[in-house]
Amino acid sequence: MEMKVLLVDSDQRLMGELTVLLHAFQCFRVVGTARTSTEAVEYVQSNDVDVIFASHQPADPRTTSVGEHLSAVLGQSHPHIQVVVYSGSQEWAFSAFRCQCAGYLLTPFDPLALQSLVNRLSYVFDLQQAKREVANRSIMIKTRSGYQLTRLSDILFIERNNRKNSIVTTDGQEIALLGYTMNQLEEMLEGCGFYRCYQSFIVNLSQVAAVRADNEAKNYTIRFKGYEGVILLSREKYAELVTLLKGRYAKINI
């Protein structure tokens, strides 16, 4: 998939030269141009952009393009956009990286330096795409009223109770399933961020808010974001789940 690029520069010659170089890599598609930082910010409000290449011209952002300014502003509103700054001087490189720019190029453009940068941009872009795909991934399930498409990110957990399986979603809805065993559901969700924490529970790891252990009562439970109740966690799987969550999520409350 191509990265959608916005070029920001008041120098048409440099912009044209960069366009030719980017076209040669065959992983970019220039979707727009702007002369100033103000124009660039306005453009991304209504258009999809993955990468911005901006000239670093230290002046009023209303009259010229300032890559460092762009990175600082978009880092708050559009953190997924990678901003690359270029200039004829190394003088502003440190301040550019301090503002979380994805890269800094010197002019005239060095194809080898650009190649190294493109590799990093592509790597981050691929990670972002994979994250979006996981967030939007859905599962087709059979219910008592027919087949239903449910987004995986909307699932809190799956529960088996009285020989019946059901999905509990983030909005509190309970979807009764038809014709599945817990083993089959576990296999269907393999590799999608779900974990069999108990014989009768499969949880969405991204929705876990806390894991609690009462060693005296030998009681282990899991809490979810926005869900008042708790579900049981197998004592044998407590340590494994804690290790798994610590490796994936920094904000988990354990």
mmCIF file with all atom_site columns, C-alpha atoms in Angstrom, residues 38-182:
data_model
loop_
_atom_site.group_PDB
_atom_site.id
_atom_site.type_symbol
_atom_site.label_atom_id
_atom_site.label_alt_id
_atom_site.label_comp_id
_atom_site.label_asym_id
_atom_site.label_entity_id
_atom_site.label_seq_id
_atom_site.pdbx_PDB_ins_code
_atom_site.Cartn_x
_atom_site.Cartn_y
_atom_site.Cartn_z
_atom_site.occupancy
_atom_site.B_iso_or_equiv
_atom_site.pdbx_formal_charge
_atom_site.auth_seq_id
_atom_site.auth_comp_id
_atom_site.auth_asym_id
_atom_site.auth_atom_id
_atom_site.pdbx_PDB_model_num
ATOM 1   C CA . THR A 1 38  ? -0.906  26.942  7.943  1.00 0.00 ? 38  THR A CA 1
ATOM 2   C CA . GLU A 1 39  ? -1.980  25.573  4.561  1.00 0.00 ? 39  GLU A CA 1
ATOM 3   C CA . ALA A 1 40  ? -0.589  22.147  5.496  1.00 0.00 ? 40  ALA A CA 1
ATOM 4   C CA . VAL A 1 41  ? -2.545  21.976  8.764  1.00 0.00 ? 41  VAL A CA 1
ATOM 5   C CA . GLU A 1 42  ? -5.713  22.990  6.919  1.00 0.00 ? 42  GLU A CA 1
ATOM 6   C CA . TYR A 1 43  ? -5.075  20.304  4.292  1.00 0.00 ? 43  TYR A CA 1
ATOM 7   C CA . VAL A 1 44  ? -4.751  17.411  6.754  1.00 0.00 ? 44  VAL A CA 1
ATOM 8   C CA . GLN A 1 45  ? -8.004  18.396  8.466  1.00 0.00 ? 45  GLN A CA 1
ATOM 9   C CA . SER A 1 46  ? -9.979  17.177  5.453  1.00 0.00 ? 46  SER A CA 1
ATOM 10  C CA . ASN A 1 47  ? -7.576  14.825  3.627  1.00 0.00 ? 47  ASN A CA 1
ATOM 11  C CA . ASP A 1 48  ? -5.807  11.558  4.459  1.00 0.00 ? 48  ASP A CA 1
ATOM 12  C CA . VAL A 1 49  ? -2.044  12.000  4.775  1.00 0.00 ? 49  VAL A CA 1
ATOM 13  C CA . ASP A 1 50  ? 0.551   9.506   5.990  1.00 0.00 ? 50  ASP A CA 1
ATOM 14  C CA . VAL A 1 51  ? 3.811   11.425  5.515  1.00 0.00 ? 51  VAL A CA 1
ATOM 15  C CA . ILE A 1 52  ? 4.694   15.113  5.193  1.00 0.00 ? 52  ILE A CA 1
ATOM 16  C CA . PHE A 1 53  ? 7.938   16.336  3.684  1.00 0.00 ? 53  PHE A CA 1
ATOM 17  C CA . ALA A 1 54  ? 8.438   19.961  4.706  1.00 0.00 ? 54  ALA A CA 1
ATOM 18  C CA . SER A 1 55  ? 11.143  22.510  4.127  1.00 0.00 ? 55  SER A CA 1
ATOM 19  C CA . HIS A 1 56  ? 12.641  23.917  7.315  1.00 0.00 ? 56  HIS A CA 1
ATOM 20  C CA . GLN A 1 57  ? 12.486  27.670  6.946  1.00 0.00 ? 57  GLN A CA 1
ATOM 21  C CA . PRO A 1 58  ? 12.666  29.341  10.374 1.00 0.00 ? 58  PRO A CA 1
ATOM 22  C CA . ALA A 1 59  ? 10.166  32.150  9.980  1.00 0.00 ? 59  ALA A CA 1
ATOM 23  C CA . ASP A 1 60  ? 6.560   33.028  10.728 1.00 0.00 ? 60  ASP A CA 1
ATOM 24  C CA . PRO A 1 61  ? 4.539   29.860  9.923  1.00 0.00 ? 61  PRO A CA 1
ATOM 25  C CA . ARG A 1 62  ? 1.824   32.030  8.386  1.00 0.00 ? 62  ARG A CA 1
ATOM 26  C CA . THR A 1 63  ? 4.157   33.161  5.623  1.00 0.00 ? 63  THR A CA 1
ATOM 27  C CA . THR A 1 64  ? 6.442   30.205  4.983  1.00 0.00 ? 64  THR A CA 1
ATOM 28  C CA . SER A 1 65  ? 6.783   26.493  5.669  1.00 0.00 ? 65  SER A CA 1
ATOM 29  C CA . VAL A 1 66  ? 8.311   25.448  8.973  1.00 0.00 ? 66  VAL A CA 1
ATOM 30  C CA . GLY A 1 67  ? 8.698   21.688  9.303  1.00 0.00 ? 67  GLY A CA 1
ATOM 31  C CA . GLU A 1 68  ? 9.514   21.848  12.992 1.00 0.00 ? 68  GLU A CA 1
ATOM 32  C CA . HIS A 1 69  ? 6.312   23.806  13.643 1.00 0.00 ? 69  HIS A CA 1
ATOM 33  C CA . LEU A 1 70  ? 4.288   21.242  11.687 1.00 0.00 ? 70  LEU A CA 1
ATOM 34  C CA . SER A 1 71  ? 5.624   18.304  13.658 1.00 0.00 ? 71  SER A CA 1
ATOM 35  C CA . ALA A 1 72  ? 4.840   19.964  16.984 1.00 0.00 ? 72  ALA A CA 1
ATOM 36  C CA . VAL A 1 73  ? 1.281   20.871  15.954 1.00 0.00 ? 73  VAL A CA 1
ATOM 37  C CA . LEU A 1 74  ? 0.379   17.597  14.248 1.00 0.00 ? 74  LEU A CA 1
ATOM 38  C CA . GLY A 1 75  ? 1.917   15.557  17.047 1.00 0.00 ? 75  GLY A CA 1
ATOM 39  C CA . GLN A 1 76  ? -1.120  16.557  19.112 1.00 0.00 ? 76  GLN A CA 1
ATOM 40  C CA . SER A 1 77  ? -3.920  16.323  16.542 1.00 0.00 ? 77  SER A CA 1
ATOM 41  C CA . HIS A 1 78  ? -2.570  13.793  14.004 1.00 0.00 ? 78  HIS A CA 1
ATOM 42  C CA . PRO A 1 79  ? 0.152   11.719  15.730 1.00 0.00 ? 79  PRO A CA 1
ATOM 43  C CA . HIS A 1 80  ? 0.056   9.058   12.993 1.00 0.00 ? 80  HIS A CA 1
ATOM 44  C CA . ILE A 1 81  ? 1.451   11.488  10.390 1.00 0.00 ? 81  ILE A CA 1
ATOM 45  C CA . GLN A 1 82  ? 5.220   11.197  10.006 1.00 0.00 ? 82  GLN A CA 1
ATOM 46  C CA . VAL A 1 83  ? 6.838   14.584  9.376  1.00 0.00 ? 83  VAL A CA 1
ATOM 47  C CA . VAL A 1 84  ? 10.196  14.745  7.582  1.00 0.00 ? 84  VAL A CA 1
ATOM 48  C CA . VAL A 1 85  ? 12.067  18.052  7.534  1.00 0.00 ? 85  VAL A CA 1
ATOM 49  C CA . TYR A 1 86  ? 14.718  19.060  5.011  1.00 0.00 ? 86  TYR A CA 1
ATOM 50  C CA . SER A 1 87  ? 17.136  21.975  4.878  1.00 0.00 ? 87  SER A CA 1
ATOM 51  C CA . GLY A 1 88  ? 20.496  23.043  3.493  1.00 0.00 ? 88  GLY A CA 1
ATOM 52  C CA . SER A 1 89  ? 21.968  23.270  6.990  1.00 0.00 ? 89  SER A CA 1
ATOM 53  C CA . GLN A 1 90  ? 22.549  20.842  9.870  1.00 0.00 ? 90  GLN A CA 1
ATOM 54  C CA . GLU A 1 91  ? 21.973  23.714  12.296 1.00 0.00 ? 91  GLU A CA 1
ATOM 55  C CA . TRP A 1 92  ? 18.296  22.915  12.974 1.00 0.00 ? 92  TRP A CA 1
ATOM 56  C CA . ALA A 1 93  ? 18.512  19.124  12.953 1.00 0.00 ? 93  ALA A CA 1
ATOM 57  C CA . PHE A 1 94  ? 18.507  18.726  16.748 1.00 0.00 ? 94  PHE A CA 1
ATOM 58  C CA . SER A 1 95  ? 15.504  21.001  17.284 1.00 0.00 ? 95  SER A CA 1
ATOM 59  C CA . ALA A 1 96  ? 13.652  19.099  14.536 1.00 0.00 ? 96  ALA A CA 1
ATOM 60  C CA . PHE A 1 97  ? 14.178  15.731  16.227 1.00 0.00 ? 97  PHE A CA 1
ATOM 61  C CA . ARG A 1 98  ? 13.297  17.278  19.591 1.00 0.00 ? 98  ARG A CA 1
ATOM 62  C CA . CYS A 1 99  ? 9.908   18.118  18.071 1.00 0.00 ? 99  CYS A CA 1
ATOM 63  C CA . GLN A 1 100 ? 9.486   14.424  17.143 1.00 0.00 ? 100 GLN A CA 1
ATOM 64  C CA . CYS A 1 101 ? 10.192  14.780  13.436 1.00 0.00 ? 101 CYS A CA 1
ATOM 65  C CA . ALA A 1 102 ? 10.464  11.386  11.748 1.00 0.00 ? 102 ALA A CA 1
ATOM 66  C CA . GLY A 1 103 ? 13.593  12.390  9.848  1.00 0.00 ? 103 GLY A CA 1
ATOM 67  C CA . TYR A 1 104 ? 15.878  15.228  8.748  1.00 0.00 ? 104 TYR A CA 1
ATOM 68  C CA . LEU A 1 105 ? 17.342  15.494  5.248  1.00 0.00 ? 105 LEU A CA 1
ATOM 69  C CA . LEU A 1 106 ? 20.020  17.784  3.949  1.00 0.00 ? 106 LEU A CA 1
ATOM 70  C CA . THR A 1 107 ? 19.775  19.465  0.568  1.00 0.00 ? 107 THR A CA 1
ATOM 71  C CA . PRO A 1 108 ? 20.842  18.787  -2.069 1.00 0.00 ? 108 PRO A CA 1
ATOM 72  C CA . PHE A 1 109 ? 19.090  15.471  -1.493 1.00 0.00 ? 109 PHE A CA 1
ATOM 73  C CA . ASP A 1 110 ? 21.284  12.394  -1.075 1.00 0.00 ? 110 ASP A CA 1
ATOM 74  C CA . PRO A 1 111 ? 19.509  9.332   -2.584 1.00 0.00 ? 111 PRO A CA 1
ATOM 75  C CA . LEU A 1 112 ? 21.284  6.968   -0.142 1.00 0.00 ? 112 LEU A CA 1
ATOM 76  C CA . ALA A 1 113 ? 20.238  9.005   2.894  1.00 0.00 ? 113 ALA A CA 1
ATOM 77  C CA . LEU A 1 114 ? 16.713  9.169   1.510  1.00 0.00 ? 114 LEU A CA 1
ATOM 78  C CA . GLN A 1 115 ? 16.668  5.379   1.009  1.00 0.00 ? 115 GLN A CA 1
ATOM 79  C CA . SER A 1 116 ? 17.548  4.804   4.662  1.00 0.00 ? 116 SER A CA 1
ATOM 80  C CA . LEU A 1 117 ? 14.818  7.195   5.729  1.00 0.00 ? 117 LEU A CA 1
ATOM 81  C CA . VAL A 1 118 ? 12.267  5.563   3.422  1.00 0.00 ? 118 VAL A CA 1
ATOM 82  C CA . ASN A 1 119 ? 12.960  2.204   5.056  1.00 0.00 ? 119 ASN A CA 1
ATOM 83  C CA . ARG A 1 120 ? 12.105  3.656   8.481  1.00 0.00 ? 120 ARG A CA 1
ATOM 84  C CA . LEU A 1 121 ? 9.011   5.447   7.193  1.00 0.00 ? 121 LEU A CA 1
ATOM 85  C CA . SER A 1 122 ? 7.771   2.252   5.557  1.00 0.00 ? 122 SER A CA 1
ATOM 86  C CA . TYR A 1 123 ? 8.368   0.230   8.714  1.00 0.00 ? 123 TYR A CA 1
ATOM 87  C CA . VAL A 1 124 ? 6.341   2.613   10.889 1.00 0.00 ? 124 VAL A CA 1
ATOM 88  C CA . PHE A 1 125 ? 3.619   2.859   8.233  1.00 0.00 ? 125 PHE A CA 1
ATOM 89  C CA . ASP A 1 126 ? 3.299   -0.934  8.056  1.00 0.00 ? 126 ASP A CA 1
ATOM 90  C CA . LEU A 1 127 ? 2.972   -1.123  11.845 1.00 0.00 ? 127 LEU A CA 1
ATOM 91  C CA . GLN A 1 128 ? 0.259   1.521   11.765 1.00 0.00 ? 128 GLN A CA 1
ATOM 92  C CA . GLN A 1 129 ? -1.617  -0.359  9.052  1.00 0.00 ? 129 GLN A CA 1
ATOM 93  C CA . ALA A 1 130 ? -1.416  -3.610  11.003 1.00 0.00 ? 130 ALA A CA 1
ATOM 94  C CA . LYS A 1 131 ? -2.761  -1.856  14.098 1.00 0.00 ? 131 LYS A CA 1
ATOM 95  C CA . ARG A 1 132 ? -5.686  -0.408  12.126 1.00 0.00 ? 132 ARG A CA 1
ATOM 96  C CA . GLU A 1 133 ? -6.497  -3.799  10.640 1.00 0.00 ? 133 GLU A CA 1
ATOM 97  C CA . VAL A 1 134 ? -6.576  -5.429  14.064 1.00 0.00 ? 134 VAL A CA 1
ATOM 98  C CA . ALA A 1 135 ? -8.751  -2.615  15.449 1.00 0.00 ? 135 ALA A CA 1
ATOM 99  C CA . ASN A 1 136 ? -11.238 -3.010  12.583 1.00 0.00 ? 136 ASN A CA 1
ATOM 100 C CA . ARG A 1 137 ? -11.144 -6.795  12.351 1.00 0.00 ? 137 ARG A CA 1
ATOM 101 C CA . SER A 1 138 ? -14.499 -8.499  12.745 1.00 0.00 ? 138 SER A CA 1
ATOM 102 C CA . ILE A 1 139 ? -15.780 -12.014 13.305 1.00 0.00 ? 139 ILE A CA 1
ATOM 103 C CA . MET A 1 140 ? -18.861 -13.579 11.734 1.00 0.00 ? 140 MET A CA 1
ATOM 104 C CA . ILE A 1 141 ? -20.728 -15.508 14.415 1.00 0.00 ? 141 ILE A CA 1
ATOM 105 C CA . LYS A 1 142 ? -23.886 -17.578 14.447 1.00 0.00 ? 142 LYS A CA 1
ATOM 106 C CA . THR A 1 143 ? -26.524 -16.462 16.933 1.00 0.00 ? 143 THR A CA 1
ATOM 107 C CA . ARG A 1 144 ? -30.040 -17.578 17.723 1.00 0.00 ? 144 ARG A CA 1
ATOM 108 C CA . SER A 1 145 ? -31.402 -14.917 15.374 1.00 0.00 ? 145 SER A CA 1
ATOM 109 C CA . GLY A 1 146 ? -28.959 -15.584 12.517 1.00 0.00 ? 146 GLY A CA 1
ATOM 110 C CA . TYR A 1 147 ? -25.410 -14.602 11.616 1.00 0.00 ? 147 TYR A CA 1
ATOM 111 C CA . GLN A 1 148 ? -23.935 -11.423 13.045 1.00 0.00 ? 148 GLN A CA 1
ATOM 112 C CA . LEU A 1 149 ? -20.749 -9.494  12.241 1.00 0.00 ? 149 LEU A CA 1
ATOM 113 C CA . THR A 1 150 ? -19.050 -8.233  15.405 1.00 0.00 ? 150 THR A CA 1
ATOM 114 C CA . ARG A 1 151 ? -15.879 -6.180  15.687 1.00 0.00 ? 151 ARG A CA 1
ATOM 115 C CA . LEU A 1 152 ? -13.268 -7.873  17.837 1.00 0.00 ? 152 LEU A CA 1
ATOM 116 C CA . SER A 1 153 ? -12.432 -4.580  19.544 1.00 0.00 ? 153 SER A CA 1
ATOM 117 C CA . ASP A 1 154 ? -16.046 -4.402  20.784 1.00 0.00 ? 154 ASP A CA 1
ATOM 118 C CA . ILE A 1 155 ? -15.791 -7.720  22.652 1.00 0.00 ? 155 ILE A CA 1
ATOM 119 C CA . LEU A 1 156 ? -15.008 -7.689  26.377 1.00 0.00 ? 156 LEU A CA 1
ATOM 120 C CA . PHE A 1 157 ? -15.147 -11.420 26.958 1.00 0.00 ? 157 PHE A CA 1
ATOM 121 C CA . ILE A 1 158 ? -16.862 -14.670 26.000 1.00 0.00 ? 158 ILE A CA 1
ATOM 122 C CA . GLU A 1 159 ? -18.578 -16.667 28.733 1.00 0.00 ? 159 GLU A CA 1
ATOM 123 C CA . ARG A 1 160 ? -19.933 -20.207 28.976 1.00 0.00 ? 160 ARG A CA 1
ATOM 124 C CA . ASN A 1 161 ? -22.813 -20.563 31.418 1.00 0.00 ? 161 ASN A CA 1
ATOM 125 C CA . ASN A 1 162 ? -25.379 -23.379 31.695 1.00 0.00 ? 162 ASN A CA 1
ATOM 126 C CA . ARG A 1 163 ? -23.946 -25.022 28.580 1.00 0.00 ? 163 ARG A CA 1
ATOM 127 C CA . LYS A 1 164 ? -24.529 -21.839 26.569 1.00 0.00 ? 164 LYS A CA 1
ATOM 128 C CA . ASN A 1 165 ? -21.914 -19.450 25.192 1.00 0.00 ? 165 ASN A CA 1
ATOM 129 C CA . SER A 1 166 ? -22.365 -15.719 24.932 1.00 0.00 ? 166 SER A CA 1
ATOM 130 C CA . ILE A 1 167 ? -20.353 -12.631 23.998 1.00 0.00 ? 167 ILE A CA 1
ATOM 131 C CA . VAL A 1 168 ? -20.382 -9.598  26.305 1.00 0.00 ? 168 VAL A CA 1
ATOM 132 C CA . THR A 1 169 ? -19.568 -6.388  24.432 1.00 0.00 ? 169 THR A CA 1
ATOM 133 C CA . THR A 1 170 ? -18.191 -3.022  25.531 1.00 0.00 ? 170 THR A CA 1
ATOM 134 C CA . ASP A 1 171 ? -21.659 -1.450  25.481 1.00 0.00 ? 171 ASP A CA 1
ATOM 135 C CA . GLY A 1 172 ? -23.024 -4.095  27.867 1.00 0.00 ? 172 GLY A CA 1
ATOM 136 C CA . GLN A 1 173 ? -24.819 -6.123  25.213 1.00 0.00 ? 173 GLN A CA 1
ATOM 137 C CA . GLU A 1 174 ? -24.932 -9.898  25.603 1.00 0.00 ? 174 GLU A CA 1
ATOM 138 C CA . ILE A 1 175 ? -24.978 -11.905 22.363 1.00 0.00 ? 175 ILE A CA 1
ATOM 139 C CA . ALA A 1 176 ? -26.110 -15.532 22.680 1.00 0.00 ? 176 ALA A CA 1
ATOM 140 C CA . LEU A 1 177 ? -24.072 -17.833 20.417 1.00 0.00 ? 177 LEU A CA 1
ATOM 141 C CA . LEU A 1 178 ? -25.289 -20.963 18.723 1.00 0.00 ? 178 LEU A CA 1
ATOM 142 C CA . GLY A 1 179 ? -23.366 -24.111 17.840 1.00 0.00 ? 179 GLY A CA 1
ATOM 143 C CA . TYR A 1 180 ? -19.883 -23.356 19.215 1.00 0.00 ? 180 TYR A CA 1
ATOM 144 C CA . THR A 1 181 ? -17.743 -24.959 21.880 1.00 0.00 ? 181 THR A CA 1
ATOM 145 C CA . MET A 1 182 ? -15.315 -22.837 23.899 1.00 0.00 ? 182 MET A CA 1
#
